[in-house]
mmCIF file of C-alpha atoms in Angstrom:
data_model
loop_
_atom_site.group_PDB
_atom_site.id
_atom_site.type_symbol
_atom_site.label_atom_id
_atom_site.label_comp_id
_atom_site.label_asym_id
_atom_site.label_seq_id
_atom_site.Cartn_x
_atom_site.Cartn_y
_atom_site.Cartn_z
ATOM 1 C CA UNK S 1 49.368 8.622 -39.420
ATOM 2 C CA UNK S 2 51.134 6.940 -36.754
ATOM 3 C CA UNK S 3 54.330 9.374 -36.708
ATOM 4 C CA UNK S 4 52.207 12.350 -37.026
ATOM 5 C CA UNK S 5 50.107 11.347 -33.752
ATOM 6 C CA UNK S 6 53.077 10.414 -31.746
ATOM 7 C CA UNK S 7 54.173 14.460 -32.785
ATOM 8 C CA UNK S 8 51.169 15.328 -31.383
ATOM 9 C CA UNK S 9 51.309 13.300 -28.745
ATOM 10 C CA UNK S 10 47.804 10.987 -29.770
ATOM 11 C CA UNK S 11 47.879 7.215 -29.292
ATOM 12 C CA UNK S 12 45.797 5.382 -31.520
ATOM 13 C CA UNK S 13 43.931 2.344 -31.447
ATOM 14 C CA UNK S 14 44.186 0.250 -34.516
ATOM 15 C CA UNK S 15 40.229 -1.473 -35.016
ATOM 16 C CA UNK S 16 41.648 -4.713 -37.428
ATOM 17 C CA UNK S 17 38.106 -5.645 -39.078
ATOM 18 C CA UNK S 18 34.090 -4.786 -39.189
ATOM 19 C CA UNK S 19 31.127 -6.321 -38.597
ATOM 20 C CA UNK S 20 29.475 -3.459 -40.981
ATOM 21 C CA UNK S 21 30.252 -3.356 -44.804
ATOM 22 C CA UNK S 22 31.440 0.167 -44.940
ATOM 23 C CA UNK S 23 35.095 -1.195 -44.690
ATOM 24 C CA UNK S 24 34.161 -4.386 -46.264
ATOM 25 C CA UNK S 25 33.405 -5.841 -43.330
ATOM 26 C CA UNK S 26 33.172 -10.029 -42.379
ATOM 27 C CA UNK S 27 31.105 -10.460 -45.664
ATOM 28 C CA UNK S 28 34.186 -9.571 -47.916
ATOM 29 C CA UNK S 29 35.871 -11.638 -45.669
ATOM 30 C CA UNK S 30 33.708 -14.270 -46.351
ATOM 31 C CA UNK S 31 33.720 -13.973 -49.728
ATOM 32 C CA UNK S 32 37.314 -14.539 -50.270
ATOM 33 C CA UNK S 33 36.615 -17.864 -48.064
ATOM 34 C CA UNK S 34 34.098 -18.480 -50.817
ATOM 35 C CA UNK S 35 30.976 -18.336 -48.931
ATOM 36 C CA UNK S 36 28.212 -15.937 -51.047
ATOM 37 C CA UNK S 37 25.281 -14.398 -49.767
ATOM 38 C CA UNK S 38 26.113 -12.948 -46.167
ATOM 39 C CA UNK S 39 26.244 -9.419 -48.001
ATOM 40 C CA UNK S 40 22.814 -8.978 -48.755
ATOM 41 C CA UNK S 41 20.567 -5.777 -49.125
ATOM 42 C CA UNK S 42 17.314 -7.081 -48.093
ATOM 43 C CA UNK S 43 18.662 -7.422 -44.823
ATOM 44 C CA UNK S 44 18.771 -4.310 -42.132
ATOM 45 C CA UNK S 45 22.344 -2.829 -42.344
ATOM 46 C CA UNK S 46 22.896 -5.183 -45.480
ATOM 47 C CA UNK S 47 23.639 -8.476 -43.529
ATOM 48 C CA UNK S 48 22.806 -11.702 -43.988
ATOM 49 C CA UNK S 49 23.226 -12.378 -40.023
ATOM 50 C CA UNK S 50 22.790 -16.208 -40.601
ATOM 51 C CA UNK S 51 25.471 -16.536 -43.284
ATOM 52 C CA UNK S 52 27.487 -13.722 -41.888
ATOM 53 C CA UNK S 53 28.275 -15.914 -38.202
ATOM 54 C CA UNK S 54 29.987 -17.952 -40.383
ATOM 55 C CA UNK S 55 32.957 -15.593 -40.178
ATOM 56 C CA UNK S 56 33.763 -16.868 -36.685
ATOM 57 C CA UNK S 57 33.872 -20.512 -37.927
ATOM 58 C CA UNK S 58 35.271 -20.876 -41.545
ATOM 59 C CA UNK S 59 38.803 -22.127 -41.211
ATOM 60 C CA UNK S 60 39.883 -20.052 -44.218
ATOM 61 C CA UNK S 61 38.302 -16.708 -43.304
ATOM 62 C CA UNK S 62 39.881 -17.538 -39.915
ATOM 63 C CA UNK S 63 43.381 -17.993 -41.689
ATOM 64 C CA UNK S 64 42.859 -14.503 -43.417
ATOM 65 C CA UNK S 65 42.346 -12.948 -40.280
ATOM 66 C CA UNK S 66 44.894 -14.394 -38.225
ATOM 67 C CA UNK S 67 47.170 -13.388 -41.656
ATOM 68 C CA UNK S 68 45.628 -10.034 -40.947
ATOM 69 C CA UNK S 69 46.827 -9.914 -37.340
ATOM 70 C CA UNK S 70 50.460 -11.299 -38.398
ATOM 71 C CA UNK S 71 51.024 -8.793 -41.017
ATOM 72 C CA UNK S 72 49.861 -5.863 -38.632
ATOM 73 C CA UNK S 73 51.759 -6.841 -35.588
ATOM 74 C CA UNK S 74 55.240 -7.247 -37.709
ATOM 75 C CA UNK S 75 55.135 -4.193 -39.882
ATOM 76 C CA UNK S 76 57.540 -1.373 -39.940
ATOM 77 C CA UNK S 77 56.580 1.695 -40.145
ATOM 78 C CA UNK S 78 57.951 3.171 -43.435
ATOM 79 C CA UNK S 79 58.180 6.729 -42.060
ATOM 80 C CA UNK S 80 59.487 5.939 -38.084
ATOM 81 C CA UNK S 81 61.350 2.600 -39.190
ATOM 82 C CA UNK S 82 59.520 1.368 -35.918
ATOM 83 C CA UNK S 83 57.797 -1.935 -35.688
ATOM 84 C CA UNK S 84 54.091 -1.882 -35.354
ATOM 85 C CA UNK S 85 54.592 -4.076 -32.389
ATOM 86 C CA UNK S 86 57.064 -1.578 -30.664
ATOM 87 C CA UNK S 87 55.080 1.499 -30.734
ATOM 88 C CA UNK S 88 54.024 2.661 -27.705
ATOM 89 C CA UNK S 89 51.844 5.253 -29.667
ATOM 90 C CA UNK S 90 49.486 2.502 -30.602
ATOM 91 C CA UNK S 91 47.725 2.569 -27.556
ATOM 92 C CA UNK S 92 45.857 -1.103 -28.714
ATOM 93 C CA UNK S 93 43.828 -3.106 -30.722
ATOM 94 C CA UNK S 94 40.433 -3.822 -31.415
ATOM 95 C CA UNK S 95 39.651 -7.249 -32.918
ATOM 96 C CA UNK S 96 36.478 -6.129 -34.566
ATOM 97 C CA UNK S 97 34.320 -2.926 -34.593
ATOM 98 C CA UNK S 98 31.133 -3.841 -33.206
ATOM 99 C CA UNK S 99 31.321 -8.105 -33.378
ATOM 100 C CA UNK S 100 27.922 -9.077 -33.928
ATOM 101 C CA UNK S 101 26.085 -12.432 -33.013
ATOM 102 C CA UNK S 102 22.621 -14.020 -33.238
ATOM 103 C CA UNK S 103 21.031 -14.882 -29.625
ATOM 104 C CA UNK S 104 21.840 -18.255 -27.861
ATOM 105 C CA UNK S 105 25.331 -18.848 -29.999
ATOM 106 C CA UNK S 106 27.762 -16.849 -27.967
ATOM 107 C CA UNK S 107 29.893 -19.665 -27.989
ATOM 108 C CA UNK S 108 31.050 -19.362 -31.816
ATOM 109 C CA UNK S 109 31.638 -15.716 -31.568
ATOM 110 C CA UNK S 110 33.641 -16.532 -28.167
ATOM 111 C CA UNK S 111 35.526 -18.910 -29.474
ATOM 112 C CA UNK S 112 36.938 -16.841 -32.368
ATOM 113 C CA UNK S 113 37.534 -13.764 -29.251
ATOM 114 C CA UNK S 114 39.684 -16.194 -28.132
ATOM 115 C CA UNK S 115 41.343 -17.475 -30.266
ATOM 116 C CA UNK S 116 42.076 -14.048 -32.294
ATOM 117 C CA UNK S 117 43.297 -12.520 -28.660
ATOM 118 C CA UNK S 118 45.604 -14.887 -28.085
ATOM 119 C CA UNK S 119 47.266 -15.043 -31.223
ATOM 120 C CA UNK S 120 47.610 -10.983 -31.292
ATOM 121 C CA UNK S 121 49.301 -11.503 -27.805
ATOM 122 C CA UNK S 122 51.806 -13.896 -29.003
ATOM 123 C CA UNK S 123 52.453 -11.559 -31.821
ATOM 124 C CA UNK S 124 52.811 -7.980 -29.805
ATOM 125 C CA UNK S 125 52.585 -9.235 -25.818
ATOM 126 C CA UNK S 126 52.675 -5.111 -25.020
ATOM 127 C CA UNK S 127 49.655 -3.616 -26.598
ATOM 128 C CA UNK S 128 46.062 -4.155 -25.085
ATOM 129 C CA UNK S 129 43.341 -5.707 -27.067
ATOM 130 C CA UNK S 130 39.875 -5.350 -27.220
ATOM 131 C CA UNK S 131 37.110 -7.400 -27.905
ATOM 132 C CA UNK S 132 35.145 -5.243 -30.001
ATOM 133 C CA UNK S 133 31.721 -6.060 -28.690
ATOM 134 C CA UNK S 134 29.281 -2.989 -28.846
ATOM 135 C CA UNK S 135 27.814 -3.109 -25.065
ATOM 136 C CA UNK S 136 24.483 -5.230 -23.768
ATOM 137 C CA UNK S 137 20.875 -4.234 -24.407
ATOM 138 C CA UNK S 138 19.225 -7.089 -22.458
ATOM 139 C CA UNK S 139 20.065 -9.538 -19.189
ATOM 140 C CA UNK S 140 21.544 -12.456 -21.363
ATOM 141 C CA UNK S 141 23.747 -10.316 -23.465
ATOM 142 C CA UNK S 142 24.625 -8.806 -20.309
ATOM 143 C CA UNK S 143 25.984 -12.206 -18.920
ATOM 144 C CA UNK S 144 27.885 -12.904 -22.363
ATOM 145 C CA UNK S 145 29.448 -9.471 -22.209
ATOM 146 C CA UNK S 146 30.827 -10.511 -19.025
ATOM 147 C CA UNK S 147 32.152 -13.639 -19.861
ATOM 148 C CA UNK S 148 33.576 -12.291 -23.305
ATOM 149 C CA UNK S 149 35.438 -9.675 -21.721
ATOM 150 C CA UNK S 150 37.372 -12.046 -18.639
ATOM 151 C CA UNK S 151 38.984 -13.552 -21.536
ATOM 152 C CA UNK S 152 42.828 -13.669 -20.584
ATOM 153 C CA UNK S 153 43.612 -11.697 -23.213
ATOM 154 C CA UNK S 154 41.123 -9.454 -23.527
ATOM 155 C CA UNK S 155 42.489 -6.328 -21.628
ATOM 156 C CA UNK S 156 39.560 -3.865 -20.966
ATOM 157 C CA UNK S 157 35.902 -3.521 -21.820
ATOM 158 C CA UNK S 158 34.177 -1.474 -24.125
ATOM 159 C CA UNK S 159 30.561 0.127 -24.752
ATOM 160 C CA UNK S 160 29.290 1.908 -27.613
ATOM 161 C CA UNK S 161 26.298 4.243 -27.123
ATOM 162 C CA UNK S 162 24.014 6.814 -29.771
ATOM 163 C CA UNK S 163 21.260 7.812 -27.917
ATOM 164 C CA UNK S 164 19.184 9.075 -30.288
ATOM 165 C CA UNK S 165 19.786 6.037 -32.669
ATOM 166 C CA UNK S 166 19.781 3.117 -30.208
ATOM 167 C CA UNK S 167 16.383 3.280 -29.320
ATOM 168 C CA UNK S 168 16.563 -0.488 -27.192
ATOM 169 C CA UNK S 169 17.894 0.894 -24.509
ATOM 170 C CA UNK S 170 15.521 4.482 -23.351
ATOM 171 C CA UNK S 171 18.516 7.108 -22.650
ATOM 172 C CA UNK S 172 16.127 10.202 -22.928
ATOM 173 C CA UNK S 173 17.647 12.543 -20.857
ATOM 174 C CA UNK S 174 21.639 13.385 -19.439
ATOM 175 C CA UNK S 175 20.313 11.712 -16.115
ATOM 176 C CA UNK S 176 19.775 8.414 -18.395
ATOM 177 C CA UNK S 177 22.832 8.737 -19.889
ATOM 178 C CA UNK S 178 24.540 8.882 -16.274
ATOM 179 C CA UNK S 179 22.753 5.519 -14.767
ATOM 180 C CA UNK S 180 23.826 3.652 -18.030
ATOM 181 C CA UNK S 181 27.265 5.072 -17.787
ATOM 182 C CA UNK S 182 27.191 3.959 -13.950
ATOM 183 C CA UNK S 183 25.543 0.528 -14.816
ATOM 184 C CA UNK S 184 28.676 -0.367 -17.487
ATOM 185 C CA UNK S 185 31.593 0.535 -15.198
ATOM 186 C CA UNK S 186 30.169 -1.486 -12.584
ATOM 187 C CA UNK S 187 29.654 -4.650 -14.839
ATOM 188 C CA UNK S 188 34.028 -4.104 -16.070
ATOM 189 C CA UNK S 189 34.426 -3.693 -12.179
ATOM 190 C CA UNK S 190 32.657 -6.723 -11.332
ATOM 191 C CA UNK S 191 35.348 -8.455 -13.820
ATOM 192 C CA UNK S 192 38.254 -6.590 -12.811
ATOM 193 C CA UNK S 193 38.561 -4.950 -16.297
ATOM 194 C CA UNK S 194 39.249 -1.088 -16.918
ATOM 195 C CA UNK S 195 36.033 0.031 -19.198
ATOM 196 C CA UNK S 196 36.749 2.537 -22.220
ATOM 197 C CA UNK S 197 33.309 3.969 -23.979
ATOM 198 C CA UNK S 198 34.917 3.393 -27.414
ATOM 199 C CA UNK S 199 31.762 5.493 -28.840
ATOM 200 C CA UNK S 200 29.194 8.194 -28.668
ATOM 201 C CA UNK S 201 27.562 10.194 -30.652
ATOM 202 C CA UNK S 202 24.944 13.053 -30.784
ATOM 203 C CA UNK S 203 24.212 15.318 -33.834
ATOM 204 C CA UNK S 204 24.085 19.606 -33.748
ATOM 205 C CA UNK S 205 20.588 19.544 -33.410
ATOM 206 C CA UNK S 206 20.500 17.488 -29.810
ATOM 207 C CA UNK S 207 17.534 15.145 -28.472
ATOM 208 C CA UNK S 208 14.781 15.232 -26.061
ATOM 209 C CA UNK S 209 14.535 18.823 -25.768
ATOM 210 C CA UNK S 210 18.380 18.447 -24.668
ATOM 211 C CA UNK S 211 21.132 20.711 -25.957
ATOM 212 C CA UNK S 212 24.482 19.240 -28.150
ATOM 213 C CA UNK S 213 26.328 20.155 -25.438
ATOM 214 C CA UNK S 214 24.598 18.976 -22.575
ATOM 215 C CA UNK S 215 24.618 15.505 -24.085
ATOM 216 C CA UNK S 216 28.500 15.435 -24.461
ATOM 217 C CA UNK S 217 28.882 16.779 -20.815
ATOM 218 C CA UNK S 218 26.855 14.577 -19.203
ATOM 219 C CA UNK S 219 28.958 11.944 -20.647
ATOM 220 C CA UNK S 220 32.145 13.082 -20.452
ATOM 221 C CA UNK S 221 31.657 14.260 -16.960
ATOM 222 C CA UNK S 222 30.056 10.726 -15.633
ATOM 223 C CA UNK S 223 32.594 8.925 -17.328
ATOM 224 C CA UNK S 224 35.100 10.311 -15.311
ATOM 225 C CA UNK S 225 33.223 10.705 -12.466
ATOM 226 C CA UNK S 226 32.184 7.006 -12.850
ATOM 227 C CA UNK S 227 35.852 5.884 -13.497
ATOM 228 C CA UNK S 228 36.143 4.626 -16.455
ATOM 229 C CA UNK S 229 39.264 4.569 -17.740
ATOM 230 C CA UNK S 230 38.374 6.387 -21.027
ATOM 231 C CA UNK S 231 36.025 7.968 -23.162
ATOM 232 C CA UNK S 232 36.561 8.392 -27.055
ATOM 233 C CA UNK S 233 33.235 10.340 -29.090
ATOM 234 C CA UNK S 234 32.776 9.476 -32.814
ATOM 235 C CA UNK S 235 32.918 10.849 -35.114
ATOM 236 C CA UNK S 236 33.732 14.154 -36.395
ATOM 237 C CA UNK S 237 32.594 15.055 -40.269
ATOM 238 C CA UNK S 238 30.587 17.816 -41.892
ATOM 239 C CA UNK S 239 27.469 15.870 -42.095
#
């Protein structure tokens, strides 16, 4: 995958776990550290929440994912011969897709941000890394978005927005979309971070009486008008 983007000239950022179980997720981590029960279907999205924090704090799923980072950072590309950590067509790394964390115990997940990041930058000092948080829906997560992203090594900020699914925060019109859009890159500017919107997503049939199209304009256009520093949509499939 790698060789065939840098022909095409694509960089790629490499996302190294999940929160969600589709790709196993922290609950199969957790299971190899031998803690049961954080995968659980009678919980929305199939997490145990409670048991599932325990990711950021369990010395061996820790070890795992440090393991993780070491073996990622050190590969060689079978096709290029190039090392994973000399490839300037991975464009970075994302410690988690979407790190979860119940209210008021910032501080574990944190800890583990910090931690991971500095580790991956003593492994590969030339790629950027990213945190992985989703974005703020409220004041306090706000303030721990902040914090979690003036890390040292946490190199820019990054948002993740469906308006039609994430129905917390009211985007119900292009307009919307472009005061949220201005609200995030002036929270990474307040920090001195560049900001990349790392997702978004609308379906054919639109929202609010609002066109496909006029959806992915409005934010592609305030993105750049805005200045962030990237915008990435996801994802493409025949569903």
């Amino acid at each position: 995958v790698l060789v065939e983007a840098a022909h095409n000239g694509l960089r790629v950022q490499l996302c190294l776990a999940n929160w969600w179980r589709d790709t196993g997720g922290v609950t199969q981590y957790l299971r190899w550290a031998g803690v049961a029960g954080a995968a659980d279907d009678k919980y929305p999205f199939g997490i145990n929440k409670e048991k599932a924090m325990q990711f950021y704090s369990n010395e061996t799923a820790r070890r795992l994912y440090r393991e993780h980072l070491e073996k990622i950072a050190s590969r060689r590309n079978s096709v290029s011969g190039v090392m994973y950590r000399d490839d300037p067509t991975i464009f970075g790394y994302e410690l988690m897709n979407e790190a979860q964390c119940l209210t008021g115990r910032w501080t574990e997940r944190r800890a583990w941000m910090a931690e991971m990041s500095a580790y991956l930058k003593s492994l590969d000092p030339d790629h950027l890394i990213a945190a992985g948080e989703w974005g703020y829906r409220s004041a306090a997560e706000g303030r721990e978005w902040l914090i979690d992203h003036a890390l040292p090594n946490i190199d820019y900020c990054d948002v993740h927005n469906y308006p039609r699914n994430d129905t917390d925060i009211l985007l119900d019109s292009p307009r919307a979309l472009a005061e949220f859009i201005d609200n995030r890159v002036a929270a990474a500017y307040s920090i001195q971070k560049p900001l990349v919107f790392g997702e978004f997503g609308m379906g054919p049939e639109g929202y609010k009486g609002f066109s496909e199209a006029d959806w992915y304009r409005a934010y592609f256009e305030n993105t750049a008008r805005a200045g962030a520093s990237g915008a990435m949509f996801w994802i493409l499939t025949p569903d």
